[in-house]
């Protein structure tokens, strides 16, 4: 694969990352976090690349967030020593891996049930207690205790375990629900105080409404992931413009079976079939009127009916994915460039680390 000069000479499909935009995105969000008095703890599931996590730390992040143990292990081995794992860890094998990780770095995990807490409590020891936060469902309707009272009871249960240390509350809210998070955390903080429990961290997150984070005045940590690359969903959310999207998938037109149809060499195995509420499969940068109407594993079918100018067979065109994080997990490598000039190829080191 040609690896110098313009990234347009790369063999496709290839994931291109513009480092100028990455650096700009990191700087913009870190500045906001600093001004809002929030500690940034970026979620690395978006890029899965230690070098990029180190950029985020160098900009001022206090640590990183990972979703899975095997993912966190990659970043710990790369020298990152403060990791929050936002997942309920269940099962002997995972608990053993968690213990090994805990011996290596400053590790914090979350729990939303006594089941999770019991597993953690029997795995760790009072000599080196594990830091545990209570995960709260503030409207996201995924994991999390349902009420401030339940949050307090679980915090008390954690605090009673000699091998664990209760350190705070964590939530992954729906975008634009800062007031819900504020109310849930405030009420829980009051109950924790009554129970005599100290709550060091109030952690919330998400990129779509990140620039409203200061509305959750009680929060002191913020976990954003997608903002480093941005994607079509974040353009729709008003977080950024297409020019702020660092990831493009470079593809080649391999067929023009009809006047209005083009077929690209990137299907669901490169673009993902993640719609995220869209009805098509990505934004075609070079032909904005083109619509990716369907994917098979290795082909994208593009409707060119609305295009005045149409691509030829062999032409390379760039796609901004609906959801950038899932694309990262599909690729062994990304091609880093600066404004189109190839710079280096990076391994997506934690790609496939999903347990
Ligand atoms: C627990 C948790 N925190 C933070 C994030 C970051 O969200 P975003 O990628 O919208 O910034 C995610 C995303 O999946 C998450 O699951």
mmCIF file of N, CA and C in Angstrom, residues 30-124:
data_model
loop_
_atom_site.group_PDB
_atom_site.id
_atom_site.type_symbol
_atom_site.label_atom_id
_atom_site.label_comp_id
_atom_site.label_asym_id
_atom_site.label_seq_id
_atom_site.Cartn_x
_atom_site.Cartn_y
_atom_site.Cartn_z
ATOM 1 N N UNK A 30 -11.008 20.249 25.914
ATOM 2 C CA UNK A 30 -10.256 20.432 27.167
ATOM 3 C C UNK A 30 -10.421 21.863 27.686
ATOM 4 N N UNK A 31 -10.403 22.832 26.768
ATOM 5 C CA UNK A 31 -10.565 24.236 27.168
ATOM 6 C C UNK A 31 -11.935 24.416 27.830
ATOM 7 N N UNK A 32 -12.953 23.817 27.191
ATOM 8 C CA UNK A 32 -14.298 23.933 27.762
ATOM 9 C C UNK A 32 -14.345 23.310 29.159
ATOM 10 N N UNK A 33 -13.761 22.105 29.291
ATOM 11 C CA UNK A 33 -13.779 21.411 30.592
ATOM 12 C C UNK A 33 -13.071 22.259 31.658
ATOM 13 N N UNK A 34 -11.933 22.817 31.283
ATOM 14 C CA UNK A 34 -11.178 23.647 32.234
ATOM 15 C C UNK A 34 -12.029 24.834 32.686
ATOM 16 N N UNK A 35 -12.683 25.474 31.708
ATOM 17 C CA UNK A 35 -13.487 26.659 32.048
ATOM 18 C C UNK A 35 -14.710 26.277 32.880
ATOM 19 N N UNK A 36 -15.239 25.074 32.638
ATOM 20 C CA UNK A 36 -16.427 24.632 33.384
ATOM 21 C C UNK A 36 -16.048 24.011 34.730
ATOM 22 N N UNK A 37 -14.754 23.916 35.013
ATOM 23 C CA UNK A 37 -14.309 23.340 36.287
ATOM 24 C C UNK A 37 -14.513 21.841 36.356
ATOM 25 N N UNK A 38 -14.467 21.176 35.210
ATOM 26 C CA UNK A 38 -14.670 19.725 35.169
ATOM 27 C C UNK A 38 -13.360 19.024 34.835
ATOM 28 N N UNK A 39 -13.101 17.924 35.537
ATOM 29 C CA UNK A 39 -11.945 17.102 35.173
ATOM 30 C C UNK A 39 -12.343 16.251 33.974
ATOM 31 N N UNK A 40 -11.509 16.273 32.951
ATOM 32 C CA UNK A 40 -11.814 15.458 31.764
ATOM 33 C C UNK A 40 -11.227 14.065 31.948
ATOM 34 N N UNK A 41 -12.065 13.070 31.672
ATOM 35 C CA UNK A 41 -11.602 11.676 31.717
ATOM 36 C C UNK A 41 -12.115 11.023 30.429
ATOM 37 N N UNK A 42 -11.449 11.271 29.296
ATOM 38 C CA UNK A 42 -11.976 10.836 28.004
ATOM 39 C C UNK A 42 -12.191 9.323 27.906
ATOM 40 N N UNK A 43 -13.235 8.963 27.192
ATOM 41 C CA UNK A 43 -13.531 7.547 26.941
ATOM 42 C C UNK A 43 -12.777 7.148 25.675
ATOM 43 N N UNK A 44 -11.903 6.143 25.812
ATOM 44 C CA UNK A 44 -11.018 5.813 24.684
ATOM 45 C C UNK A 44 -11.624 4.792 23.729
ATOM 46 N N UNK A 45 -12.876 4.386 23.990
ATOM 47 C CA UNK A 45 -13.494 3.406 23.081
ATOM 48 C C UNK A 45 -13.653 3.975 21.670
ATOM 49 N N UNK A 46 -13.571 5.284 21.534
ATOM 50 C CA UNK A 46 -13.714 5.895 20.205
ATOM 51 C C UNK A 46 -12.513 5.598 19.314
ATOM 52 N N UNK A 47 -11.293 5.685 19.905
ATOM 53 C CA UNK A 47 -10.091 5.506 19.053
ATOM 54 C C UNK A 47 -9.358 4.209 19.332
ATOM 55 N N UNK A 48 -9.371 3.740 20.591
ATOM 56 C CA UNK A 48 -8.693 2.498 20.975
ATOM 57 C C UNK A 48 -7.193 2.523 20.686
ATOM 58 N N UNK A 49 -6.587 3.718 20.745
ATOM 59 C CA UNK A 49 -5.172 3.877 20.390
ATOM 60 C C UNK A 49 -4.439 4.597 21.533
ATOM 61 N N UNK A 50 -3.481 3.934 22.205
ATOM 62 C CA UNK A 50 -2.797 4.586 23.330
ATOM 63 C C UNK A 50 -2.167 5.931 22.970
ATOM 64 N N UNK A 51 -1.584 6.050 21.783
ATOM 65 C CA UNK A 51 -0.952 7.328 21.424
ATOM 66 C C UNK A 51 -1.968 8.492 21.484
ATOM 67 N N UNK A 52 -3.202 8.222 21.105
ATOM 68 C CA UNK A 52 -4.214 9.281 21.142
ATOM 69 C C UNK A 52 -4.667 9.556 22.583
ATOM 70 N N UNK A 53 -4.703 8.513 23.405
ATOM 71 C CA UNK A 53 -5.040 8.732 24.824
ATOM 72 C C UNK A 53 -3.971 9.611 25.463
ATOM 73 N N UNK A 54 -2.727 9.381 25.071
ATOM 74 C CA UNK A 54 -1.637 10.193 25.652
ATOM 75 C C UNK A 54 -1.743 11.648 25.218
ATOM 76 N N UNK A 55 -2.228 11.880 24.020
ATOM 77 C CA UNK A 55 -2.492 13.271 23.592
ATOM 78 C C UNK A 55 -3.548 13.879 24.516
ATOM 79 N N UNK A 56 -4.608 13.123 24.817
ATOM 80 C CA UNK A 56 -5.691 13.640 25.660
ATOM 81 C C UNK A 56 -5.172 13.949 27.075
ATOM 82 N N UNK A 57 -4.298 13.074 27.572
ATOM 83 C CA UNK A 57 -3.721 13.306 28.905
ATOM 84 C C UNK A 57 -2.793 14.522 28.881
ATOM 85 N N UNK A 58 -2.001 14.625 27.834
ATOM 86 C CA UNK A 58 -1.067 15.757 27.725
ATOM 87 C C UNK A 58 -1.833 17.082 27.673
ATOM 88 N N UNK A 59 -3.049 17.041 27.125
ATOM 89 C CA UNK A 59 -3.864 18.262 27.037
ATOM 90 C C UNK A 59 -4.477 18.635 28.387
ATOM 91 N N UNK A 60 -4.497 17.673 29.333
ATOM 92 C CA UNK A 60 -5.028 18.008 30.662
ATOM 93 C C UNK A 60 -5.991 17.008 31.260
ATOM 94 N N UNK A 61 -6.289 15.921 30.559
ATOM 95 C CA UNK A 61 -7.195 14.911 31.135
ATOM 96 C C UNK A 61 -6.553 14.288 32.373
ATOM 97 N N UNK A 62 -7.401 13.916 33.352
ATOM 98 C CA UNK A 62 -6.864 13.379 34.612
ATOM 99 C C UNK A 62 -6.638 11.870 34.562
ATOM 100 N N UNK A 63 -7.201 11.245 33.556
ATOM 101 C CA UNK A 63 -7.102 9.794 33.410
ATOM 102 C C UNK A 63 -7.973 9.433 32.226
ATOM 103 N N UNK A 64 -8.192 8.139 32.012
ATOM 104 C CA UNK A 64 -9.053 7.754 30.893
ATOM 105 C C UNK A 64 -10.194 6.869 31.385
ATOM 106 N N UNK A 65 -11.181 6.711 30.523
ATOM 107 C CA UNK A 65 -12.281 5.788 30.770
ATOM 108 C C UNK A 65 -12.191 4.675 29.729
ATOM 109 N N UNK A 66 -12.388 3.434 30.187
ATOM 110 C CA UNK A 66 -12.491 2.298 29.260
ATOM 111 C C UNK A 66 -13.798 1.585 29.546
ATOM 112 N N UNK A 67 -14.254 0.834 28.550
ATOM 113 C CA UNK A 67 -15.509 0.116 28.753
ATOM 114 C C UNK A 67 -15.248 -1.333 29.185
ATOM 115 N N UNK A 68 -14.117 -1.899 28.737
ATOM 116 C CA UNK A 68 -13.888 -3.318 28.963
ATOM 117 C C UNK A 68 -12.496 -3.556 29.565
ATOM 118 N N UNK A 69 -12.370 -4.701 30.273
ATOM 119 C CA UNK A 69 -11.087 -4.998 30.936
ATOM 120 C C UNK A 69 -9.986 -5.198 29.905
ATOM 121 N N UNK A 70 -10.266 -5.973 28.868
ATOM 122 C CA UNK A 70 -9.207 -6.276 27.892
ATOM 123 C C UNK A 70 -8.755 -4.998 27.183
ATOM 124 N N UNK A 71 -9.680 -4.070 27.011
ATOM 125 C CA UNK A 71 -9.356 -2.767 26.417
ATOM 126 C C UNK A 71 -8.463 -1.979 27.392
ATOM 127 N N UNK A 72 -8.863 -1.964 28.661
ATOM 128 C CA UNK A 72 -8.094 -1.231 29.675
ATOM 129 C C UNK A 72 -6.685 -1.803 29.802
ATOM 130 N N UNK A 73 -6.572 -3.122 29.668
ATOM 131 C CA UNK A 73 -5.259 -3.771 29.788
ATOM 132 C C UNK A 73 -4.271 -3.222 28.756
ATOM 133 N N UNK A 74 -4.765 -3.007 27.543
ATOM 134 C CA UNK A 74 -3.905 -2.473 26.466
ATOM 135 C C UNK A 74 -3.367 -1.090 26.865
ATOM 136 N N UNK A 75 -4.225 -0.276 27.453
ATOM 137 C CA UNK A 75 -3.823 1.089 27.805
ATOM 138 C C UNK A 75 -2.923 1.090 29.047
ATOM 139 N N UNK A 76 -3.183 0.174 29.980
ATOM 140 C CA UNK A 76 -2.310 0.058 31.159
ATOM 141 C C UNK A 76 -0.917 -0.392 30.711
ATOM 142 N N UNK A 77 -0.872 -1.360 29.802
ATOM 143 C CA UNK A 77 0.430 -1.844 29.307
ATOM 144 C C UNK A 77 1.172 -0.751 28.550
ATOM 145 N N UNK A 78 0.434 0.198 28.013
ATOM 146 C CA UNK A 78 1.070 1.315 27.287
ATOM 147 C C UNK A 78 1.499 2.433 28.246
ATOM 148 N N UNK A 79 1.283 2.220 29.559
ATOM 149 C CA UNK A 79 1.800 3.174 30.538
ATOM 150 C C UNK A 79 0.774 4.137 31.116
ATOM 151 N N UNK A 80 -0.496 3.928 30.814
ATOM 152 C CA UNK A 80 -1.526 4.829 31.373
ATOM 153 C C UNK A 80 -1.969 4.268 32.720
ATOM 154 N N UNK A 81 -1.866 5.094 33.763
ATOM 155 C CA UNK A 81 -1.977 4.498 35.098
ATOM 156 C C UNK A 81 -3.187 4.946 35.906
ATOM 157 N N UNK A 82 -4.153 5.580 35.273
ATOM 158 C CA UNK A 82 -5.377 5.947 36.004
ATOM 159 C C UNK A 82 -6.572 5.685 35.084
ATOM 160 N N UNK A 83 -7.282 4.603 35.369
ATOM 161 C CA UNK A 83 -8.361 4.185 34.458
ATOM 162 C C UNK A 83 -9.659 3.938 35.225
ATOM 163 N N UNK A 84 -10.736 4.507 34.684
ATOM 164 C CA UNK A 84 -12.093 4.208 35.171
ATOM 165 C C UNK A 84 -12.725 3.223 34.185
ATOM 166 N N UNK A 85 -13.211 2.125 34.721
ATOM 167 C CA UNK A 85 -13.844 1.101 33.890
ATOM 168 C C UNK A 85 -15.348 1.181 34.143
ATOM 169 N N UNK A 86 -16.090 1.663 33.151
ATOM 170 C CA UNK A 86 -17.519 1.926 33.367
ATOM 171 C C UNK A 86 -18.364 0.712 33.012
ATOM 172 N N UNK A 87 -18.077 -0.370 33.688
ATOM 173 C CA UNK A 87 -18.803 -1.600 33.365
ATOM 174 C C UNK A 87 -18.975 -2.447 34.623
ATOM 175 N N UNK A 88 -20.137 -3.116 34.721
ATOM 176 C CA UNK A 88 -20.349 -4.094 35.794
ATOM 177 C C UNK A 88 -19.533 -5.337 35.454
ATOM 178 N N UNK A 89 -18.534 -5.649 36.275
ATOM 179 C CA UNK A 89 -17.667 -6.802 35.989
ATOM 180 C C UNK A 89 -18.230 -8.035 36.695
ATOM 181 N N UNK A 90 -18.610 -9.001 35.889
ATOM 182 C CA UNK A 90 -19.282 -10.206 36.394
ATOM 183 C C UNK A 90 -18.497 -11.434 35.916
ATOM 184 N N UNK A 91 -18.292 -12.398 36.795
ATOM 185 C CA UNK A 91 -17.696 -13.683 36.380
ATOM 186 C C UNK A 91 -16.250 -13.813 36.824
ATOM 187 N N UNK A 92 -15.887 -15.072 37.211
ATOM 188 C CA UNK A 92 -14.574 -15.351 37.821
ATOM 189 C C UNK A 92 -13.407 -14.876 36.958
ATOM 190 N N UNK A 93 -13.451 -15.241 35.668
ATOM 191 C CA UNK A 93 -12.298 -14.954 34.807
ATOM 192 C C UNK A 93 -12.057 -13.441 34.705
ATOM 193 N N UNK A 94 -13.135 -12.706 34.566
ATOM 194 C CA UNK A 94 -13.004 -11.246 34.456
ATOM 195 C C UNK A 94 -12.526 -10.645 35.783
ATOM 196 N N UNK A 95 -13.038 -11.208 36.882
ATOM 197 C CA UNK A 95 -12.627 -10.674 38.182
ATOM 198 C C UNK A 95 -11.135 -10.904 38.411
ATOM 199 N N UNK A 96 -10.629 -12.053 37.973
ATOM 200 C CA UNK A 96 -9.186 -12.322 38.106
ATOM 201 C C UNK A 96 -8.388 -11.330 37.263
ATOM 202 N N UNK A 97 -8.868 -11.070 36.035
ATOM 203 C CA UNK A 97 -8.173 -10.114 35.159
ATOM 204 C C UNK A 97 -8.219 -8.708 35.771
ATOM 205 N N UNK A 98 -9.341 -8.409 36.411
ATOM 206 C CA UNK A 98 -9.503 -7.095 37.051
ATOM 207 C C UNK A 98 -8.505 -6.934 38.199
ATOM 208 N N UNK A 99 -8.310 -8.036 38.916
ATOM 209 C CA UNK A 99 -7.369 -8.015 40.044
ATOM 210 C C UNK A 99 -5.951 -7.719 39.538
ATOM 211 N N UNK A 100 -5.580 -8.378 38.457
ATOM 212 C CA UNK A 100 -4.241 -8.161 37.887
ATOM 213 C C UNK A 100 -4.087 -6.699 37.457
ATOM 214 N N UNK A 101 -5.120 -6.168 36.867
ATOM 215 C CA UNK A 101 -5.090 -4.768 36.408
ATOM 216 C C UNK A 101 -4.965 -3.817 37.601
ATOM 217 N N UNK A 102 -5.688 -4.136 38.669
ATOM 218 C CA UNK A 102 -5.684 -3.317 39.893
ATOM 219 C C UNK A 102 -4.283 -3.267 40.512
ATOM 220 N N UNK A 103 -3.514 -4.360 40.346
ATOM 221 C CA UNK A 103 -2.152 -4.378 40.884
ATOM 222 C C UNK A 103 -1.211 -3.504 40.070
ATOM 223 N N UNK A 104 -1.646 -3.162 38.867
ATOM 224 C CA UNK A 104 -0.768 -2.442 37.936
ATOM 225 C C UNK A 104 -0.998 -0.923 37.965
ATOM 226 N N UNK A 105 -2.255 -0.499 38.176
ATOM 227 C CA UNK A 105 -2.608 0.920 37.995
ATOM 228 C C UNK A 105 -3.601 1.386 39.070
ATOM 229 N N UNK A 106 -3.936 2.652 39.060
ATOM 230 C CA UNK A 106 -5.050 3.157 39.882
ATOM 231 C C UNK A 106 -6.327 2.879 39.093
ATOM 232 N N UNK A 107 -7.119 1.977 39.624
ATOM 233 C CA UNK A 107 -8.293 1.491 38.889
ATOM 234 C C UNK A 107 -9.563 1.828 39.666
ATOM 235 N N UNK A 108 -10.576 2.268 38.957
ATOM 236 C CA UNK A 108 -11.891 2.505 39.556
ATOM 237 C C UNK A 108 -12.903 1.778 38.677
ATOM 238 N N UNK A 109 -13.885 1.123 39.307
ATOM 239 C CA UNK A 109 -14.927 0.452 38.524
ATOM 240 C C UNK A 109 -16.297 0.933 39.004
ATOM 241 N N UNK A 110 -17.323 0.497 38.283
ATOM 242 C CA UNK A 110 -18.684 0.848 38.697
ATOM 243 C C UNK A 110 -19.468 -0.419 39.036
ATOM 244 N N UNK A 111 -20.545 -0.222 39.793
ATOM 245 C CA UNK A 111 -21.454 -1.329 40.111
ATOM 246 C C UNK A 111 -22.860 -0.756 40.221
ATOM 247 N N UNK A 112 -23.849 -1.559 39.807
ATOM 248 C CA UNK A 112 -25.230 -1.107 40.021
ATOM 249 C C UNK A 112 -26.064 -2.164 40.740
ATOM 250 N N UNK A 113 -25.386 -3.187 41.311
ATOM 251 C CA UNK A 113 -26.143 -4.216 42.047
ATOM 252 C C UNK A 113 -25.263 -4.815 43.132
ATOM 253 N N UNK A 114 -25.920 -5.434 44.102
ATOM 254 C CA UNK A 114 -25.156 -6.133 45.142
ATOM 255 C C UNK A 114 -24.465 -7.348 44.524
ATOM 256 N N UNK A 115 -25.036 -7.889 43.450
ATOM 257 C CA UNK A 115 -24.395 -9.020 42.762
ATOM 258 C C UNK A 115 -22.990 -8.616 42.296
ATOM 259 N N UNK A 116 -22.899 -7.488 41.605
ATOM 260 C CA UNK A 116 -21.586 -7.001 41.136
ATOM 261 C C UNK A 116 -20.677 -6.723 42.326
ATOM 262 N N UNK A 117 -21.226 -6.060 43.347
ATOM 263 C CA UNK A 117 -20.402 -5.691 44.510
ATOM 264 C C UNK A 117 -19.879 -6.946 45.205
ATOM 265 N N UNK A 118 -20.715 -7.976 45.336
ATOM 266 C CA UNK A 118 -20.272 -9.204 46.016
ATOM 267 C C UNK A 118 -19.083 -9.827 45.285
ATOM 268 N N UNK A 119 -19.160 -9.855 43.958
ATOM 269 C CA UNK A 119 -18.044 -10.411 43.171
ATOM 270 C C UNK A 119 -16.771 -9.619 43.404
ATOM 271 N N UNK A 120 -16.889 -8.304 43.390
ATOM 272 C CA UNK A 120 -15.717 -7.446 43.614
ATOM 273 C C UNK A 120 -15.181 -7.653 45.030
ATOM 274 N N UNK A 121 -16.112 -7.697 45.988
ATOM 275 C CA UNK A 121 -15.702 -7.762 47.408
ATOM 276 C C UNK A 121 -14.892 -9.018 47.690
ATOM 277 N N UNK A 122 -15.271 -10.136 47.064
ATOM 278 C CA UNK A 122 -14.542 -11.373 47.380
ATOM 279 C C UNK A 122 -13.233 -11.476 46.595
ATOM 280 N N UNK A 123 -13.068 -10.650 45.578
ATOM 281 C CA UNK A 123 -11.859 -10.731 44.741
ATOM 282 C C UNK A 123 -10.725 -9.869 45.292
ATOM 283 N N UNK A 124 -11.091 -8.766 45.903
ATOM 284 C CA UNK A 124 -10.064 -7.808 46.328
ATOM 285 C C UNK A 124 -9.807 -7.953 47.828
#
